[in-house]
Short mmCIF file of C-alpha atoms and ligand atoms in Angstrom, two decimals:
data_model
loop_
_atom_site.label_atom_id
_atom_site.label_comp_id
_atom_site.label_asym_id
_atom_site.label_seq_id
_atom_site.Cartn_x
_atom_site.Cartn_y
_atom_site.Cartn_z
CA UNK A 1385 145.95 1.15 78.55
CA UNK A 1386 147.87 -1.43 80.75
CA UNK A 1387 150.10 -2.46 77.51
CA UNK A 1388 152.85 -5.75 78.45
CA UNK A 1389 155.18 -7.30 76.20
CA UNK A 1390 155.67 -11.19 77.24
CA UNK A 1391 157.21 -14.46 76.31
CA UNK A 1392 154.60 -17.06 74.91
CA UNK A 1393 152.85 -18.87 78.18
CA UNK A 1394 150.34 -21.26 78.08
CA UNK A 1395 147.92 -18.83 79.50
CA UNK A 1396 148.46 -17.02 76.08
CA UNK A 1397 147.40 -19.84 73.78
CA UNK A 1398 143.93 -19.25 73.09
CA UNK A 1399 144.03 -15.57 72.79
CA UNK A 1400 147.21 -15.70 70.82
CA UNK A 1401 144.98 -18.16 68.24
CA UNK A 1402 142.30 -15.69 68.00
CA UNK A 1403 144.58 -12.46 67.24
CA UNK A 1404 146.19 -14.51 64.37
CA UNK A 1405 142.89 -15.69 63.44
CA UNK A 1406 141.76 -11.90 63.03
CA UNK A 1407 144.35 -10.76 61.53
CA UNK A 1408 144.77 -13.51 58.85
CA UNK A 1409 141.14 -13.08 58.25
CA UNK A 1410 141.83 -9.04 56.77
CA UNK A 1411 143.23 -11.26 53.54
CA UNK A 1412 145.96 -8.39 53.28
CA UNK A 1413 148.76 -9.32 55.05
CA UNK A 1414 149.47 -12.96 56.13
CA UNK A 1415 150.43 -16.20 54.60
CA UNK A 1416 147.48 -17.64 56.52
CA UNK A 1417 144.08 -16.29 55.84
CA UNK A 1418 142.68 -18.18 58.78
CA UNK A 1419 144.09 -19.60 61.91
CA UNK A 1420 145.23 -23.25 62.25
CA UNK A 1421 142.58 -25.83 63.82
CA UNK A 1422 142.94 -25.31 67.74
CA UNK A 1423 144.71 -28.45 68.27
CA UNK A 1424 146.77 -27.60 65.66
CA UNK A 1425 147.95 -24.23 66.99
CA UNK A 1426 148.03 -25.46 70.50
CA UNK A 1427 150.51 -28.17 69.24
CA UNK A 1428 152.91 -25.73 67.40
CA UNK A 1429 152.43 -23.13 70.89
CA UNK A 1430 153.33 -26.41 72.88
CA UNK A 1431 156.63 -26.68 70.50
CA UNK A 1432 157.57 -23.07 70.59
CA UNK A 1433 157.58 -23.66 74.82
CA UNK A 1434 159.20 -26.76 74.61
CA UNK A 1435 162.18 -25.96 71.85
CA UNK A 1436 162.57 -22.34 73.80
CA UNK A 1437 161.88 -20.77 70.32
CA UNK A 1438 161.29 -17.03 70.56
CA UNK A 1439 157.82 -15.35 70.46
CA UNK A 1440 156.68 -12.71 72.23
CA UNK A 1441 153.17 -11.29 72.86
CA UNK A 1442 151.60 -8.07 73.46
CA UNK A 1443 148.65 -8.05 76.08
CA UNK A 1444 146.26 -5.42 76.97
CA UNK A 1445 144.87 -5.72 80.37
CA UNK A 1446 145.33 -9.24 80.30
CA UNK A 1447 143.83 -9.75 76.58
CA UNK A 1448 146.40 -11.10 73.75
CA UNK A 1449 146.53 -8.15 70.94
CA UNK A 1450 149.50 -8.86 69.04
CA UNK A 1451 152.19 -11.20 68.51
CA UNK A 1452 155.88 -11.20 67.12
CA UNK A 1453 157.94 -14.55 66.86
CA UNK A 1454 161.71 -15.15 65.05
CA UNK A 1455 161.25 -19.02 64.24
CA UNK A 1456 164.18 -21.30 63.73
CA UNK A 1457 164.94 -22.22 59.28
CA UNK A 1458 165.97 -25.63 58.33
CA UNK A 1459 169.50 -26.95 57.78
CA UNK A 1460 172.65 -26.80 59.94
CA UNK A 1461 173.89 -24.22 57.79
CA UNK A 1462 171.22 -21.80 58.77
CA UNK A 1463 170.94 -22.53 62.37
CA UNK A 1464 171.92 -18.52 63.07
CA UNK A 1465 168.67 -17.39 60.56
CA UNK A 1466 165.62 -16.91 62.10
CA UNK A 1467 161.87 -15.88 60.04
CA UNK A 1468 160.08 -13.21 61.45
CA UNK A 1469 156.53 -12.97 61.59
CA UNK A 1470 153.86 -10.55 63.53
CA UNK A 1471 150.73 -8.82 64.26
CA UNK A 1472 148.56 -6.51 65.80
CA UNK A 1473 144.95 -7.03 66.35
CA UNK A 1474 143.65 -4.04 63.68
CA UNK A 1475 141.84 -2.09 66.82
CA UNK A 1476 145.18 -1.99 68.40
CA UNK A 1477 147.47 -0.78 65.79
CA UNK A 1478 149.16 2.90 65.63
CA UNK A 1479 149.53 2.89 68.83
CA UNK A 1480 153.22 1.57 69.54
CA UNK A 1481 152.29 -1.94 70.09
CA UNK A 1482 154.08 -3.39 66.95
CA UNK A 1483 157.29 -1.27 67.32
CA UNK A 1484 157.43 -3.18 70.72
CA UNK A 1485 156.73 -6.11 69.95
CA UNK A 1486 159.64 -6.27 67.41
CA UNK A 1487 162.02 -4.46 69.48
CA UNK A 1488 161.56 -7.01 72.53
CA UNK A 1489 161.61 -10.16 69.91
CA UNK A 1490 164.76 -8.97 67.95
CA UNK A 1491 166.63 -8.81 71.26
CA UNK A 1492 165.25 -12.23 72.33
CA UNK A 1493 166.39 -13.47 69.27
CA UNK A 1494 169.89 -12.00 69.49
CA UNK A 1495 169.98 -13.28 73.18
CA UNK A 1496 169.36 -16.84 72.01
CA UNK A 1497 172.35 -17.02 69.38
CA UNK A 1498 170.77 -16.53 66.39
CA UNK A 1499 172.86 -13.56 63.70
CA UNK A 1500 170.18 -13.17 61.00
CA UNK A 1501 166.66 -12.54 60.68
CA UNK A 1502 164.74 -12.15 57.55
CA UNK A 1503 161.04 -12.10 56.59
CA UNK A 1504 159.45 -11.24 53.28
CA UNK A 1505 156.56 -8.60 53.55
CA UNK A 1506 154.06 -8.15 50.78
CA UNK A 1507 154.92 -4.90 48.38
CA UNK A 1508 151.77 -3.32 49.19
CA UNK A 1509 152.10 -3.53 53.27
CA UNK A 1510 153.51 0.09 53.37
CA UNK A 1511 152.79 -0.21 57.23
CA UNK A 1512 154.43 -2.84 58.24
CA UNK A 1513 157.75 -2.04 55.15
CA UNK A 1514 157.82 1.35 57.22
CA UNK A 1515 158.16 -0.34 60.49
CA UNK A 1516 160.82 -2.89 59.78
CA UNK A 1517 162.83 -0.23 57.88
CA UNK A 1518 163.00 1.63 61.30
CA UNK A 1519 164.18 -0.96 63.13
CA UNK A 1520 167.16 -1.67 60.82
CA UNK A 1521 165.42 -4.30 58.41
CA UNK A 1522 167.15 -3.81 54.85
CA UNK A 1523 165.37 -4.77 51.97
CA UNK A 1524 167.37 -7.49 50.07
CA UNK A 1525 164.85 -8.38 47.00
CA UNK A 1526 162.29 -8.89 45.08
CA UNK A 1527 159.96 -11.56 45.32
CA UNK A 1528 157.76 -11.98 42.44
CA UNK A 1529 154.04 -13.42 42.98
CA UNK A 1530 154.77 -14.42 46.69
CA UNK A 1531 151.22 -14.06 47.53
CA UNK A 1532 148.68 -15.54 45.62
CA UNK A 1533 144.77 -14.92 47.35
CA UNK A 1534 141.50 -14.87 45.41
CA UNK A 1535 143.41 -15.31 42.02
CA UNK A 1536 145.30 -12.68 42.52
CA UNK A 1537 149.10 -12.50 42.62
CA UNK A 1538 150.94 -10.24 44.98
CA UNK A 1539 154.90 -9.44 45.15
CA UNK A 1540 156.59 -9.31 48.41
CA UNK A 1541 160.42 -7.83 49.45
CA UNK A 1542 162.66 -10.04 51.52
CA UNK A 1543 163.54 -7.65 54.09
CA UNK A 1544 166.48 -8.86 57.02
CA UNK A 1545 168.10 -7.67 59.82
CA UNK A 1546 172.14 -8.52 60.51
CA UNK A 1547 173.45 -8.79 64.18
CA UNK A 1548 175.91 -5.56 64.96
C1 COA B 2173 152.56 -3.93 60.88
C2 COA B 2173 151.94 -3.89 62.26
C3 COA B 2173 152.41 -5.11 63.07
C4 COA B 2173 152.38 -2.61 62.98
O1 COA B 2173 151.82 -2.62 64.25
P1 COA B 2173 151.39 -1.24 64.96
O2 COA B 2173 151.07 -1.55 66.37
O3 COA B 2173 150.34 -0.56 64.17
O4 COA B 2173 152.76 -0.47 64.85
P2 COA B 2173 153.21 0.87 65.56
O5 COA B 2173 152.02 1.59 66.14
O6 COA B 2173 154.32 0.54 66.46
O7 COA B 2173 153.81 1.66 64.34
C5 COA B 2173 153.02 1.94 63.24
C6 COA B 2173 153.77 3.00 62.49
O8 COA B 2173 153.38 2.94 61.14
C7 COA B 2173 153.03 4.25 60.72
N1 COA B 2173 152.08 4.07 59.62
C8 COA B 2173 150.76 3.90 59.68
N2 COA B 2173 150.27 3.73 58.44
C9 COA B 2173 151.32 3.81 57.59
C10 COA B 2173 151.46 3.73 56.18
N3 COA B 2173 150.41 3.51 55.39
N4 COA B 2173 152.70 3.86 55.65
C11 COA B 2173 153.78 4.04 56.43
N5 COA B 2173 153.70 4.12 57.79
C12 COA B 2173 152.49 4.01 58.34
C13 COA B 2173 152.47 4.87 61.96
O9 COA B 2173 152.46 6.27 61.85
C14 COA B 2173 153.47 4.39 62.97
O10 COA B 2173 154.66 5.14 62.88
P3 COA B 2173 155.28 5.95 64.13
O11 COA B 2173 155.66 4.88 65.12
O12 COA B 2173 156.45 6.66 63.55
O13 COA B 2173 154.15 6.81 64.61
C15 COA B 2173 150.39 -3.86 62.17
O14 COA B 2173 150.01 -2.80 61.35
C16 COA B 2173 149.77 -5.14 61.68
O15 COA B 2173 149.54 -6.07 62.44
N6 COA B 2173 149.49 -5.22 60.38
C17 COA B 2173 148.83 -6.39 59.83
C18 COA B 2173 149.71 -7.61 59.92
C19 COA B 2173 151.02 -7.39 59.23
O16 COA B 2173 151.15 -6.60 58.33
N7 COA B 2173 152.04 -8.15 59.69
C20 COA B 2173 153.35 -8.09 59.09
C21 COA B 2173 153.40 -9.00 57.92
S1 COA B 2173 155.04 -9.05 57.20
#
């Protein structure tokens, strides 16, 4: 397994698309439970390239399997928070690739100025809790029917991560 951990490129934008689309399609983990329209996507892929925001993918031999990005928040105040989001393609997970892809973002997102990074993760993503926890995430709350899919409401835990 050839695995490489990359800045967004254009080459990246349709397989990036699909590995969201996959993953949002499990129902389990993401806001989304589809991806955006391609035009859509390729407009927001176009904006990440052209504001230098940070996201980083994971390829293996040459296909797009996972993604990690640390997107800017709005309001001058919070111009050193950034929202992390990620994931692995579900035939690629266990295998390191997350844990990589959040090491090699974090330190992007360090590099580019930014102090904070928080995400909220929902309760019942034990996977993904684990991982952040062992990168130095610290859970900071509770929040109460964050998800809501099917009828169903889910809570999630803001999780972040302070600069050293
Ligand atoms: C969370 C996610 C990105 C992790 O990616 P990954 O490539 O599987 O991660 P890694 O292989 O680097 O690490 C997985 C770790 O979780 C551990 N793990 C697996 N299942 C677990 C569970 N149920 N509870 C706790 N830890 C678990 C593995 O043993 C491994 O630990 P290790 O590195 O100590 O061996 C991936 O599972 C994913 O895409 N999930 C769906 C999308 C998602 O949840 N995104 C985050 C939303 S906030």
């Amino acid at each position: 397994m050839t695995l490489s951990i990359e800045p967004l490129e254009e080459r990246h934008f349709p397989g990036l698309r699909e590995a969201l689309d996959s993953v949002a399609r499990e129902r389990r983990f993401l806001a989304f439970t589809e991806a955006p329209p391609p035009e859509q996507a390729l407009a927001f892929y176009t904006a990440v390239l052209t504001n230098r925001w940070c996201l980083r993918v994971a390829t293996v031999e040459g296909l797009v399997v996972g993604w990690c990005d640390v997107l800017p928040t709005h309001g001058q105040a919070r111009a050193h928070v950034g929202h992390l989001g990620m994931g692995v393609v579900s035939e690629a997970r266990g295998r390191g690739i997350g844990s990589a892809l959040l090491r090699a973002a974090v330190e992007a997102a360090w590099a580019s100025g930014l102090t904070r990074i928080e995400l909220s993760v929902r309760c019942d993503n034990a996977r993904a809790r684990a991982l952040y926890e062992r990168h130095g995430f610290a859970a900071e709350g509770l929040l109460r029917r964050a998800f809501r899919l099917d009828g169903k409401y889910f809570d999630a835990v803001a999780m972040a991560l302070l600069r050293d």
